[in-house]
Amino acid sequence: MSKDYLYQDLLIENGDVVLDAGRNPVMIQDRAVIAQDIKHAIIESGLAVALIGEKSRDGRSDIKKQIELLVEEEVRLVPGTVRMEEPELGKIWIFATTQDFGDIEIGVDT
């Protein structure tokens, strides 16, 4: 019995496809696909690297706002629900609500 998913993709961690015990690619669905796509968009934008290199408070604030605006562009999210936190230097968390799958949390190591 198979379930139909709206979104399905390969799980990627540290730039590599994750394999299960049988050496088959691990698949992710729906909410996890959206979270992975957002994480990759942040990394590929170069903003995560820019955040690492920025030392001034105002500069960091500007880059964090750019990340938030980038995430807000994701059409599978409910507009206005994106919130970002930086609990410690080098680690940001994105919180948002998807259109179809509820809340997501995305951790990005910068």
PDB file of N, CA and C in Angstrom:
ATOM      1  N   MET A   1       0.844  -1.163   0.000  1.00  0.00           N
ATOM      2  CA  MET A   1       0.000   0.000   0.000  1.00  0.00           C
ATOM      3  C   MET A   1       0.902   1.243   0.000  1.00  0.00           C
ATOM      4  N   SER A   2       0.763   2.101  -1.006  1.00  0.00           N
ATOM      5  CA  SER A   2       1.604   3.289  -1.076  1.00  0.00           C
ATOM      6  C   SER A   2       0.759   4.535  -0.852  1.00  0.00           C
ATOM      7  N   LYS A   3       1.382   5.504  -0.252  1.00  0.00           N
ATOM      8  CA  LYS A   3       0.708   6.771   0.020  1.00  0.00           C
ATOM      9  C   LYS A   3       1.130   7.771  -1.046  1.00  0.00           C
ATOM     10  N   ASP A   4       0.199   8.573  -1.474  1.00  0.00           N
ATOM     11  CA  ASP A   4       0.527   9.625  -2.429  1.00  0.00           C
ATOM     12  C   ASP A   4       1.019  10.842  -1.667  1.00  0.00           C
ATOM     13  N   TYR A   5       2.102  11.393  -2.138  1.00  0.00           N
ATOM     14  CA  TYR A   5       2.678  12.580  -1.525  1.00  0.00           C
ATOM     15  C   TYR A   5       2.581  13.730  -2.522  1.00  0.00           C
ATOM     16  N   LEU A   6       2.484  14.919  -1.996  1.00  0.00           N
ATOM     17  CA  LEU A   6       2.491  16.100  -2.843  1.00  0.00           C
ATOM     18  C   LEU A   6       3.909  16.382  -3.327  1.00  0.00           C
ATOM     19  N   TYR A   7       4.880  16.205  -2.404  1.00  0.00           N
ATOM     20  CA  TYR A   7       6.296  16.422  -2.720  1.00  0.00           C
ATOM     21  C   TYR A   7       7.107  15.237  -2.222  1.00  0.00           C
ATOM     22  N   GLN A   8       8.088  14.834  -3.007  1.00  0.00           N
ATOM     23  CA  GLN A   8       8.980  13.760  -2.603  1.00  0.00           C
ATOM     24  C   GLN A   8      10.361  14.036  -3.196  1.00  0.00           C
ATOM     25  N   ASP A   9      11.402  13.747  -2.417  1.00  0.00           N
ATOM     26  CA  ASP A   9      12.768  14.035  -2.865  1.00  0.00           C
ATOM     27  C   ASP A   9      13.733  13.114  -2.127  1.00  0.00           C
ATOM     28  N   LEU A  10      14.976  13.121  -2.571  1.00  0.00           N
ATOM     29  CA  LEU A  10      16.037  12.399  -1.877  1.00  0.00           C
ATOM     30  C   LEU A  10      16.477  13.201  -0.667  1.00  0.00           C
ATOM     31  N   LEU A  11      16.791  12.520   0.422  1.00  0.00           N
ATOM     32  CA  LEU A  11      17.324  13.190   1.607  1.00  0.00           C
ATOM     33  C   LEU A  11      18.794  13.492   1.360  1.00  0.00           C
ATOM     34  N   ILE A  12      19.158  14.752   1.547  1.00  0.00           N
ATOM     35  CA  ILE A  12      20.541  15.203   1.365  1.00  0.00           C
ATOM     36  C   ILE A  12      21.046  15.718   2.704  1.00  0.00           C
ATOM     37  N   GLU A  13      22.187  15.224   3.144  1.00  0.00           N
ATOM     38  CA  GLU A  13      22.834  15.711   4.359  1.00  0.00           C
ATOM     39  C   GLU A  13      24.311  15.929   4.070  1.00  0.00           C
ATOM     40  N   ASN A  14      24.807  17.080   4.462  1.00  0.00           N
ATOM     41  CA  ASN A  14      26.211  17.437   4.233  1.00  0.00           C
ATOM     42  C   ASN A  14      26.605  17.291   2.765  1.00  0.00           C
ATOM     43  N   GLY A  15      25.665  17.615   1.877  1.00  0.00           N
ATOM     44  CA  GLY A  15      25.941  17.577   0.450  1.00  0.00           C
ATOM     45  C   GLY A  15      25.882  16.206  -0.194  1.00  0.00           C
ATOM     46  N   ASP A  16      25.534  15.184   0.571  1.00  0.00           N
ATOM     47  CA  ASP A  16      25.492  13.823   0.044  1.00  0.00           C
ATOM     48  C   ASP A  16      24.105  13.213   0.180  1.00  0.00           C
ATOM     49  N   VAL A  17      23.757  12.330  -0.743  1.00  0.00           N
ATOM     50  CA  VAL A  17      22.512  11.572  -0.653  1.00  0.00           C
ATOM     51  C   VAL A  17      22.656  10.577   0.505  1.00  0.00           C
ATOM     52  N   VAL A  18      21.651  10.537   1.375  1.00  0.00           N
ATOM     53  CA  VAL A  18      21.653   9.606   2.502  1.00  0.00           C
ATOM     54  C   VAL A  18      21.135   8.252   2.019  1.00  0.00           C
ATOM     55  N   LEU A  19      21.867   7.188   2.399  1.00  0.00           N
ATOM     56  CA  LEU A  19      21.479   5.830   2.019  1.00  0.00           C
ATOM     57  C   LEU A  19      20.997   5.064   3.240  1.00  0.00           C
ATOM     58  N   ASP A  20      20.024   4.159   3.017  1.00  0.00           N
ATOM     59  CA  ASP A  20      19.563   3.319   4.115  1.00  0.00           C
ATOM     60  C   ASP A  20      20.488   2.100   4.264  1.00  0.00           C
ATOM     61  N   ALA A  21      20.140   1.171   5.144  1.00  0.00           N
ATOM     62  CA  ALA A  21      20.984   0.007   5.406  1.00  0.00           C
ATOM     63  C   ALA A  21      21.189  -0.851   4.164  1.00  0.00           C
ATOM     64  N   GLY A  22      20.235  -0.829   3.240  1.00  0.00           N
ATOM     65  CA  GLY A  22      20.353  -1.590   1.995  1.00  0.00           C
ATOM     66  C   GLY A  22      21.029  -0.809   0.878  1.00  0.00           C
ATOM     67  N   ARG A  23      21.596   0.347   1.221  1.00  0.00           N
ATOM     68  CA  ARG A  23      22.307   1.227   0.292  1.00  0.00           C
ATOM     69  C   ARG A  23      21.388   1.838  -0.765  1.00  0.00           C
ATOM     70  N   ASN A  24      20.126   2.009  -0.392  1.00  0.00           N
ATOM     71  CA  ASN A  24      19.152   2.678  -1.252  1.00  0.00           C
ATOM     72  C   ASN A  24      18.975   4.111  -0.760  1.00  0.00           C
ATOM     73  N   PRO A  25      18.725   5.044  -1.653  1.00  0.00           N
ATOM     74  CA  PRO A  25      18.521   6.427  -1.223  1.00  0.00           C
ATOM     75  C   PRO A  25      17.309   6.554  -0.296  1.00  0.00           C
ATOM     76  N   VAL A  26      17.449   7.346   0.747  1.00  0.00           N
ATOM     77  CA  VAL A  26      16.354   7.617   1.668  1.00  0.00           C
ATOM     78  C   VAL A  26      15.493   8.719   1.046  1.00  0.00           C
ATOM     79  N   MET A  27      14.190   8.476   1.016  1.00  0.00           N
ATOM     80  CA  MET A  27      13.260   9.450   0.453  1.00  0.00           C
ATOM     81  C   MET A  27      12.599  10.248   1.578  1.00  0.00           C
ATOM     82  N   ILE A  28      12.328  11.520   1.291  1.00  0.00           N
ATOM     83  CA  ILE A  28      11.577  12.357   2.226  1.00  0.00           C
ATOM     84  C   ILE A  28      10.347  12.880   1.500  1.00  0.00           C
ATOM     85  N   GLN A  29       9.355  13.283   2.275  1.00  0.00           N
ATOM     86  CA  GLN A  29       8.105  13.712   1.690  1.00  0.00           C
ATOM     87  C   GLN A  29       7.625  15.031   2.306  1.00  0.00           C
ATOM     88  N   ASP A  30       6.813  15.704   1.527  1.00  0.00           N
ATOM     89  CA  ASP A  30       6.021  16.853   1.910  1.00  0.00           C
ATOM     90  C   ASP A  30       6.740  17.869   2.794  1.00  0.00           C
ATOM     91  N   ARG A  31       6.428  17.942   4.079  1.00  0.00           N
ATOM     92  CA  ARG A  31       6.995  18.953   4.973  1.00  0.00           C
ATOM     93  C   ARG A  31       8.523  18.908   4.975  1.00  0.00           C
ATOM     94  N   ALA A  32       9.091  17.712   5.005  1.00  0.00           N
ATOM     95  CA  ALA A  32      10.555  17.574   5.028  1.00  0.00           C
ATOM     96  C   ALA A  32      11.184  18.067   3.720  1.00  0.00           C
ATOM     97  N   VAL A  33      10.498  17.892   2.603  1.00  0.00           N
ATOM     98  CA  VAL A  33      11.003  18.385   1.314  1.00  0.00           C
ATOM     99  C   VAL A  33      11.046  19.909   1.327  1.00  0.00           C
ATOM    100  N   ILE A  34       9.998  20.527   1.829  1.00  0.00           N
ATOM    101  CA  ILE A  34       9.953  21.995   1.887  1.00  0.00           C
ATOM    102  C   ILE A  34      11.076  22.513   2.771  1.00  0.00           C
ATOM    103  N   ALA A  35      11.246  21.906   3.937  1.00  0.00           N
ATOM    104  CA  ALA A  35      12.313  22.329   4.853  1.00  0.00           C
ATOM    105  C   ALA A  35      13.686  22.169   4.205  1.00  0.00           C
ATOM    106  N   GLN A  36      13.915  21.044   3.542  1.00  0.00           N
ATOM    107  CA  GLN A  36      15.206  20.811   2.882  1.00  0.00           C
ATOM    108  C   GLN A  36      15.430  21.829   1.763  1.00  0.00           C
ATOM    109  N   ASP A  37      14.398  22.131   0.987  1.00  0.00           N
ATOM    110  CA  ASP A  37      14.534  23.113  -0.094  1.00  0.00           C
ATOM    111  C   ASP A  37      14.888  24.495   0.448  1.00  0.00           C
ATOM    112  N   ILE A  38      14.274  24.880   1.557  1.00  0.00           N
ATOM    113  CA  ILE A  38      14.570  26.181   2.165  1.00  0.00           C
ATOM    114  C   ILE A  38      16.006  26.211   2.680  1.00  0.00           C
ATOM    115  N   LYS A  39      16.417  25.156   3.349  1.00  0.00           N
ATOM    116  CA  LYS A  39      17.784  25.092   3.863  1.00  0.00           C
ATOM    117  C   LYS A  39      18.794  25.216   2.730  1.00  0.00           C
ATOM    118  N   HIS A  40      18.561  24.490   1.645  1.00  0.00           N
ATOM    119  CA  HIS A  40      19.474  24.550   0.502  1.00  0.00           C
ATOM    120  C   HIS A  40      19.457  25.928  -0.153  1.00  0.00           C
ATOM    121  N   ALA A  41      18.302  26.576  -0.204  1.00  0.00           N
ATOM    122  CA  ALA A  41      18.224  27.925  -0.785  1.00  0.00           C
ATOM    123  C   ALA A  41      19.063  28.905   0.031  1.00  0.00           C
ATOM    124  N   ILE A  42      19.013  28.781   1.355  1.00  0.00           N
ATOM    125  CA  ILE A  42      19.807  29.661   2.219  1.00  0.00           C
ATOM    126  C   ILE A  42      21.294  29.426   1.983  1.00  0.00           C
ATOM    127  N   ILE A  43      21.689  28.167   1.966  1.00  0.00           N
ATOM    128  CA  ILE A  43      23.104  27.833   1.769  1.00  0.00           C
ATOM    129  C   ILE A  43      23.575  28.292   0.392  1.00  0.00           C
ATOM    130  N   GLU A  44      22.797  27.995  -0.652  1.00  0.00           N
ATOM    131  CA  GLU A  44      23.184  28.333  -2.022  1.00  0.00           C
ATOM    132  C   GLU A  44      23.184  29.830  -2.283  1.00  0.00           C
ATOM    133  N   SER A  45      22.430  30.596  -1.504  1.00  0.00           N
ATOM    134  CA  SER A  45      22.390  32.048  -1.689  1.00  0.00           C
ATOM    135  C   SER A  45      23.690  32.717  -1.262  1.00  0.00           C
ATOM    136  N   GLY A  46      24.479  32.022  -0.451  1.00  0.00           N
ATOM    137  CA  GLY A  46      25.708  32.604   0.074  1.00  0.00           C
ATOM    138  C   GLY A  46      25.488  33.427   1.330  1.00  0.00           C
ATOM    139  N   LEU A  47      24.237  33.581   1.740  1.00  0.00           N
ATOM    140  CA  LEU A  47      23.954  34.399   2.922  1.00  0.00           C
ATOM    141  C   LEU A  47      24.446  33.752   4.212  1.00  0.00           C
ATOM    142  N   ALA A  48      24.437  32.433   4.280  1.00  0.00           N
ATOM    143  CA  ALA A  48      24.933  31.757   5.486  1.00  0.00           C
ATOM    144  C   ALA A  48      26.426  32.021   5.663  1.00  0.00           C
ATOM    145  N   VAL A  49      27.171  31.975   4.568  1.00  0.00           N
ATOM    146  CA  VAL A  49      28.608  32.252   4.617  1.00  0.00           C
ATOM    147  C   VAL A  49      28.848  33.720   4.962  1.00  0.00           C
ATOM    148  N   ALA A  50      28.044  34.612   4.386  1.00  0.00           N
ATOM    149  CA  ALA A  50      28.177  36.038   4.685  1.00  0.00           C
ATOM    150  C   ALA A  50      27.930  36.306   6.166  1.00  0.00           C
ATOM    151  N   LEU A  51      26.990  35.582   6.747  1.00  0.00           N
ATOM    152  CA  LEU A  51      26.682  35.757   8.171  1.00  0.00           C
ATOM    153  C   LEU A  51      27.868  35.357   9.041  1.00  0.00           C
ATOM    154  N   ILE A  52      28.577  34.308   8.627  1.00  0.00           N
ATOM    155  CA  ILE A  52      29.768  33.874   9.371  1.00  0.00           C
ATOM    156  C   ILE A  52      30.813  34.983   9.380  1.00  0.00           C
ATOM    157  N   GLY A  53      31.031  35.602   8.233  1.00  0.00           N
ATOM    158  CA  GLY A  53      32.097  36.586   8.094  1.00  0.00           C
ATOM    159  C   GLY A  53      31.765  37.960   8.652  1.00  0.00           C
ATOM    160  N   GLU A  54      30.497  38.225   8.880  1.00  0.00           N
ATOM    161  CA  GLU A  54      30.096  39.557   9.344  1.00  0.00           C
ATOM    162  C   GLU A  54      30.228  39.665  10.860  1.00  0.00           C
ATOM    163  N   LYS A  55      30.970  40.654  11.296  1.00  0.00           N
ATOM    164  CA  LYS A  55      31.207  40.827  12.731  1.00  0.00           C
ATOM    165  C   LYS A  55      30.353  41.929  13.358  1.00  0.00           C
ATOM    166  N   SER A  56      29.954  42.915  12.543  1.00  0.00           N
ATOM    167  CA  SER A  56      29.189  44.028  13.119  1.00  0.00           C
ATOM    168  C   SER A  56      27.736  43.614  13.362  1.00  0.00           C
ATOM    169  N   ARG A  57      27.185  44.155  14.415  1.00  0.00           N
ATOM    170  CA  ARG A  57      25.802  43.834  14.787  1.00  0.00           C
ATOM    171  C   ARG A  57      24.824  44.270  13.692  1.00  0.00           C
ATOM    172  N   ASP A  58      25.028  45.478  13.159  1.00  0.00           N
ATOM    173  CA  ASP A  58      24.139  45.979  12.108  1.00  0.00           C
ATOM    174  C   ASP A  58      24.258  45.146  10.829  1.00  0.00           C
ATOM    175  N   GLY A  59      25.475  44.767  10.479  1.00  0.00           N
ATOM    176  CA  GLY A  59      25.690  43.937   9.303  1.00  0.00           C
ATOM    177  C   GLY A  59      25.036  42.575   9.440  1.00  0.00           C
ATOM    178  N   ARG A  60      25.163  41.977  10.621  1.00  0.00           N
ATOM    179  CA  ARG A  60      24.539  40.674  10.887  1.00  0.00           C
ATOM    180  C   ARG A  60      23.014  40.790  10.823  1.00  0.00           C
ATOM    181  N   SER A  61      22.497  41.874  11.366  1.00  0.00           N
ATOM    182  CA  SER A  61      21.054  42.103  11.350  1.00  0.00           C
ATOM    183  C   SER A  61      20.550  42.214   9.910  1.00  0.00           C
ATOM    184  N   ASP A  62      21.303  42.895   9.069  1.00  0.00           N
ATOM    185  CA  ASP A  62      20.941  43.047   7.666  1.00  0.00           C
ATOM    186  C   ASP A  62      20.933  41.698   6.948  1.00  0.00           C
ATOM    187  N   ILE A  63      21.943  40.885   7.178  1.00  0.00           N
ATOM    188  CA  ILE A  63      22.023  39.572   6.523  1.00  0.00           C
ATOM    189  C   ILE A  63      20.889  38.674   7.012  1.00  0.00           C
ATOM    190  N   LYS A  64      20.594  38.716   8.301  1.00  0.00           N
ATOM    191  CA  LYS A  64      19.485  37.907   8.824  1.00  0.00           C
ATOM    192  C   LYS A  64      18.166  38.324   8.194  1.00  0.00           C
ATOM    193  N   LYS A  65      17.971  39.617   7.969  1.00  0.00           N
ATOM    194  CA  LYS A  65      16.757  40.106   7.312  1.00  0.00           C
ATOM    195  C   LYS A  65      16.700  39.596   5.871  1.00  0.00           C
ATOM    196  N   GLN A  66      17.858  39.574   5.185  1.00  0.00           N
ATOM    197  CA  GLN A  66      17.903  39.046   3.822  1.00  0.00           C
ATOM    198  C   GLN A  66      17.524  37.565   3.795  1.00  0.00           C
ATOM    199  N   ILE A  67      17.995  36.810   4.786  1.00  0.00           N
ATOM    200  CA  ILE A  67      17.641  35.383   4.874  1.00  0.00           C
ATOM    201  C   ILE A  67      16.138  35.247   5.079  1.00  0.00           C
ATOM    202  N   GLU A  68      15.596  36.035   5.983  1.00  0.00           N
ATOM    203  CA  GLU A  68      14.159  35.979   6.251  1.00  0.00           C
ATOM    204  C   GLU A  68      13.349  36.299   4.988  1.00  0.00           C
ATOM    205  N   LEU A  69      13.764  37.317   4.245  1.00  0.00           N
ATOM    206  CA  LEU A  69      13.071  37.677   3.006  1.00  0.00           C
ATOM    207  C   LEU A  69      13.193  36.576   1.958  1.00  0.00           C
ATOM    208  N   LEU A  70      14.353  35.936   1.879  1.00  0.00           N
ATOM    209  CA  LEU A  70      14.544  34.812   0.960  1.00  0.00           C
ATOM    210  C   LEU A  70      13.563  33.682   1.288  1.00  0.00           C
ATOM    211  N   VAL A  71      13.451  33.357   2.555  1.00  0.00           N
ATOM    212  CA  VAL A  71      12.539  32.284   2.975  1.00  0.00           C
ATOM    213  C   VAL A  71      11.089  32.673   2.701  1.00  0.00           C
ATOM    214  N   GLU A  72      10.755  33.942   2.904  1.00  0.00           N
ATOM    215  CA  GLU A  72       9.387  34.423   2.645  1.00  0.00           C
ATOM    216  C   GLU A  72       8.976  34.231   1.192  1.00  0.00           C
ATOM    217  N   GLU A  73       9.945  34.127   0.269  1.00  0.00           N
ATOM    218  CA  GLU A  73       9.640  33.925  -1.151  1.00  0.00           C
ATOM    219  C   GLU A  73       9.116  32.516  -1.442  1.00  0.00           C
ATOM    220  N   GLU A  74       9.309  31.594  -0.518  1.00  0.00           N
ATOM    221  CA  GLU A  74       8.864  30.208  -0.714  1.00  0.00           C
ATOM    222  C   GLU A  74       7.331  30.175  -0.761  1.00  0.00           C
ATOM    223  N   VAL A  75       6.797  29.819  -1.925  1.00  0.00           N
ATOM    224  CA  VAL A  75       5.342  29.867  -2.135  1.00  0.00           C
ATOM    225  C   VAL A  75       4.580  28.791  -1.361  1.00  0.00           C
ATOM    226  N   ARG A  76       5.281  27.775  -0.863  1.00  0.00           N
ATOM    227  CA  ARG A  76       4.598  26.716  -0.115  1.00  0.00           C
ATOM    228  C   ARG A  76       4.430  27.071   1.357  1.00  0.00           C
ATOM    229  N   LEU A  77       4.868  28.289   1.738  1.00  0.00           N
ATOM    230  CA  LEU A  77       4.704  28.771   3.110  1.00  0.00           C
ATOM    231  C   LEU A  77       3.551  29.763   3.193  1.00  0.00           C
ATOM    232  N   VAL A  78       2.952  29.843   4.370  1.00  0.00           N
ATOM    233  CA  VAL A  78       1.925  30.857   4.623  1.00  0.00           C
ATOM    234  C   VAL A  78       2.651  32.194   4.776  1.00  0.00           C
ATOM    235  N   PRO A  79       2.310  33.184   3.954  1.00  0.00           N
ATOM    236  CA  PRO A  79       2.980  34.479   4.042  1.00  0.00           C
ATOM    237  C   PRO A  79       2.891  35.080   5.453  1.00  0.00           C
ATOM    238  N   GLY A  80       3.995  35.665   5.878  1.00  0.00           N
ATOM    239  CA  GLY A  80       4.034  36.329   7.171  1.00  0.00           C
ATOM    240  C   GLY A  80       4.300  35.432   8.365  1.00  0.00           C
ATOM    241  N   THR A  81       4.519  34.126   8.135  1.00  0.00           N
ATOM    242  CA  THR A  81       4.735  33.212   9.262  1.00  0.00           C
ATOM    243  C   THR A  81       6.206  32.916   9.535  1.00  0.00           C
ATOM    244  N   VAL A  82       7.092  33.444   8.701  1.00  0.00           N
ATOM    245  CA  VAL A  82       8.518  33.138   8.851  1.00  0.00           C
ATOM    246  C   VAL A  82       9.095  33.916  10.033  1.00  0.00           C
ATOM    247  N   ARG A  83       9.803  33.180  10.880  1.00  0.00           N
ATOM    248  CA  ARG A  83      10.487  33.774  12.026  1.00  0.00           C
ATOM    249  C   ARG A  83      11.865  33.138  12.109  1.00  0.00           C
ATOM    250  N   MET A  84      12.877  33.937  12.404  1.00  0.00           N
ATOM    251  CA  MET A  84      14.237  33.425  12.480  1.00  0.00           C
ATOM    252  C   MET A  84      14.822  33.744  13.845  1.00  0.00           C
ATOM    253  N   GLU A  85      15.583  32.785  14.380  1.00  0.00           N
ATOM    254  CA  GLU A  85      16.299  32.979  15.642  1.00  0.00           C
ATOM    255  C   GLU A  85      17.741  32.541  15.462  1.00  0.00           C
ATOM    256  N   GLU A  86      18.616  33.179  16.211  1.00  0.00           N
ATOM    257  CA  GLU A  86      20.030  32.805  16.228  1.00  0.00           C
ATOM    258  C   GLU A  86      20.406  32.580  17.697  1.00  0.00           C
ATOM    259  N   PRO A  87      20.163  31.354  18.210  1.00  0.00           N
ATOM    260  CA  PRO A  87      20.405  31.087  19.625  1.00  0.00           C
ATOM    261  C   PRO A  87      21.882  31.161  20.011  1.00  0.00           C
ATOM    262  N   GLU A  88      22.745  30.950  19.037  1.00  0.00           N
ATOM    263  CA  GLU A  88      24.184  31.053  19.257  1.00  0.00           C
ATOM    264  C   GLU A  88      24.838  31.392  17.929  1.00  0.00           C
ATOM    265  N   LEU A  89      25.999  32.010  17.990  1.00  0.00           N
ATOM    266  CA  LEU A  89      26.709  32.342  16.758  1.00  0.00           C
ATOM    267  C   LEU A  89      26.961  31.069  15.961  1.00  0.00           C
ATOM    268  N   GLY A  90      26.697  31.132  14.678  1.00  0.00           N
ATOM    269  CA  GLY A  90      26.948  29.985  13.817  1.00  0.00           C
ATOM    270  C   GLY A  90      25.766  29.054  13.662  1.00  0.00           C
ATOM    271  N   LYS A  91      24.639  29.338  14.320  1.00  0.00           N
ATOM    272  CA  LYS A  91      23.466  28.464  14.226  1.00  0.00           C
ATOM    273  C   LYS A  91      22.220  29.332  14.121  1.00  0.00           C
ATOM    274  N   ILE A  92      21.461  29.170  13.027  1.00  0.00           N
ATOM    275  CA  ILE A  92      20.190  29.869  12.911  1.00  0.00           C
ATOM    276  C   ILE A  92      19.063  28.847  12.794  1.00  0.00           C
ATOM    277  N   TRP A  93      17.914  29.226  13.286  1.00  0.00           N
ATOM    278  CA  TRP A  93      16.708  28.415  13.179  1.00  0.00           C
ATOM    279  C   TRP A  93      15.656  29.229  12.454  1.00  0.00           C
ATOM    280  N   ILE A  94      14.990  28.598  11.514  1.00  0.00           N
ATOM    281  CA  ILE A  94      13.885  29.213  10.789  1.00  0.00           C
ATOM    282  C   ILE A  94      12.615  28.469  11.211  1.00  0.00           C
ATOM    283  N   PHE A  95      11.603  29.235  11.554  1.00  0.00           N
ATOM    284  CA  PHE A  95      10.297  28.685  11.907  1.00  0.00           C
ATOM    285  C   PHE A  95       9.277  29.276  10.943  1.00  0.00           C
ATOM    286  N   ALA A  96       8.380  28.451  10.417  1.00  0.00           N
ATOM    287  CA  ALA A  96       7.356  28.929   9.486  1.00  0.00           C
ATOM    288  C   ALA A  96       6.215  27.925   9.453  1.00  0.00           C
ATOM    289  N   THR A  97       5.155  28.315   8.805  1.00  0.00           N
ATOM    290  CA  THR A  97       4.005  27.440   8.623  1.00  0.00           C
ATOM    291  C   THR A  97       3.821  27.187   7.135  1.00  0.00           C
ATOM    292  N   THR A  98       3.705  25.911   6.777  1.00  0.00           N
ATOM    293  CA  THR A  98       3.492  25.553   5.374  1.00  0.00           C
ATOM    294  C   THR A  98       2.014  25.694   5.028  1.00  0.00           C
ATOM    295  N   GLN A  99       1.729  25.817   3.746  1.00  0.00           N
ATOM    296  CA  GLN A  99       0.342  25.922   3.280  1.00  0.00           C
ATOM    297  C   GLN A  99      -0.444  24.644   3.581  1.00  0.00           C
ATOM    298  N   ASP A 100       0.224  23.484   3.453  1.00  0.00           N
ATOM    299  CA  ASP A 100      -0.493  22.214   3.507  1.00  0.00           C
ATOM    300  C   ASP A 100      -0.094  21.266   4.635  1.00  0.00           C
ATOM    301  N   PHE A 101       1.030  21.525   5.318  1.00  0.00           N
ATOM    302  CA  PHE A 101       1.565  20.509   6.230  1.00  0.00           C
ATOM    303  C   PHE A 101       1.873  21.016   7.630  1.00  0.00           C
ATOM    304  N   GLY A 102       1.420  22.184   7.988  1.00  0.00           N
ATOM    305  CA  GLY A 102       1.652  22.703   9.335  1.00  0.00           C
ATOM    306  C   GLY A 102       3.018  23.364   9.485  1.00  0.00           C
ATOM    307  N   ASP A 103       3.481  23.404  10.717  1.00  0.00           N
ATOM    308  CA  ASP A 103       4.705  24.131  11.052  1.00  0.00           C
ATOM    309  C   ASP A 103       5.961  23.336  10.702  1.00  0.00           C
ATOM    310  N   ILE A 104       7.012  24.094  10.358  1.00  0.00           N
ATOM    311  CA  ILE A 104       8.328  23.496  10.133  1.00  0.00           C
ATOM    312  C   ILE A 104       9.365  24.265  10.933  1.00  0.00           C
ATOM    313  N   GLU A 105      10.423  23.572  11.260  1.00  0.00           N
ATOM    314  CA  GLU A 105      11.589  24.149  11.912  1.00  0.00           C
ATOM    315  C   GLU A 105      12.809  23.703  11.106  1.00  0.00           C
ATOM    316  N   ILE A 106      13.671  24.661  10.774  1.00  0.00           N
ATOM    317  CA  ILE A 106      14.841  24.353   9.959  1.00  0.00           C
ATOM    318  C   ILE A 106      16.075  24.895  10.665  1.00  0.00           C
ATOM    319  N   GLY A 107      17.016  24.030  10.951  1.00  0.00           N
ATOM    320  CA  GLY A 107      18.280  24.449  11.524  1.00  0.00           C
ATOM    321  C   GLY A 107      19.323  24.563  10.438  1.00  0.00           C
ATOM    322  N   VAL A 108      20.062  25.678  10.454  1.00  0.00           N
ATOM    323  CA  VAL A 108      21.124  25.892   9.478  1.00  0.00           C
ATOM    324  C   VAL A 108      22.375  26.265  10.233  1.00  0.00           C
ATOM    325  N   ASP A 109      23.417  25.472  10.049  1.00  0.00           N
ATOM    326  CA  ASP A 109      24.713  25.809  10.634  1.00  0.00           C
ATOM    327  C   ASP A 109      25.411  26.748   9.685  1.00  0.00           C
ATOM    328  N   THR A 110      25.809  27.917  10.202  1.00  0.00           N
ATOM    329  CA  THR A 110      26.466  28.889   9.334  1.00  0.00           C
ATOM    330  C   THR A 110      27.956  28.796   9.462  1.00  0.00           C
TER     331      THR A 110
END
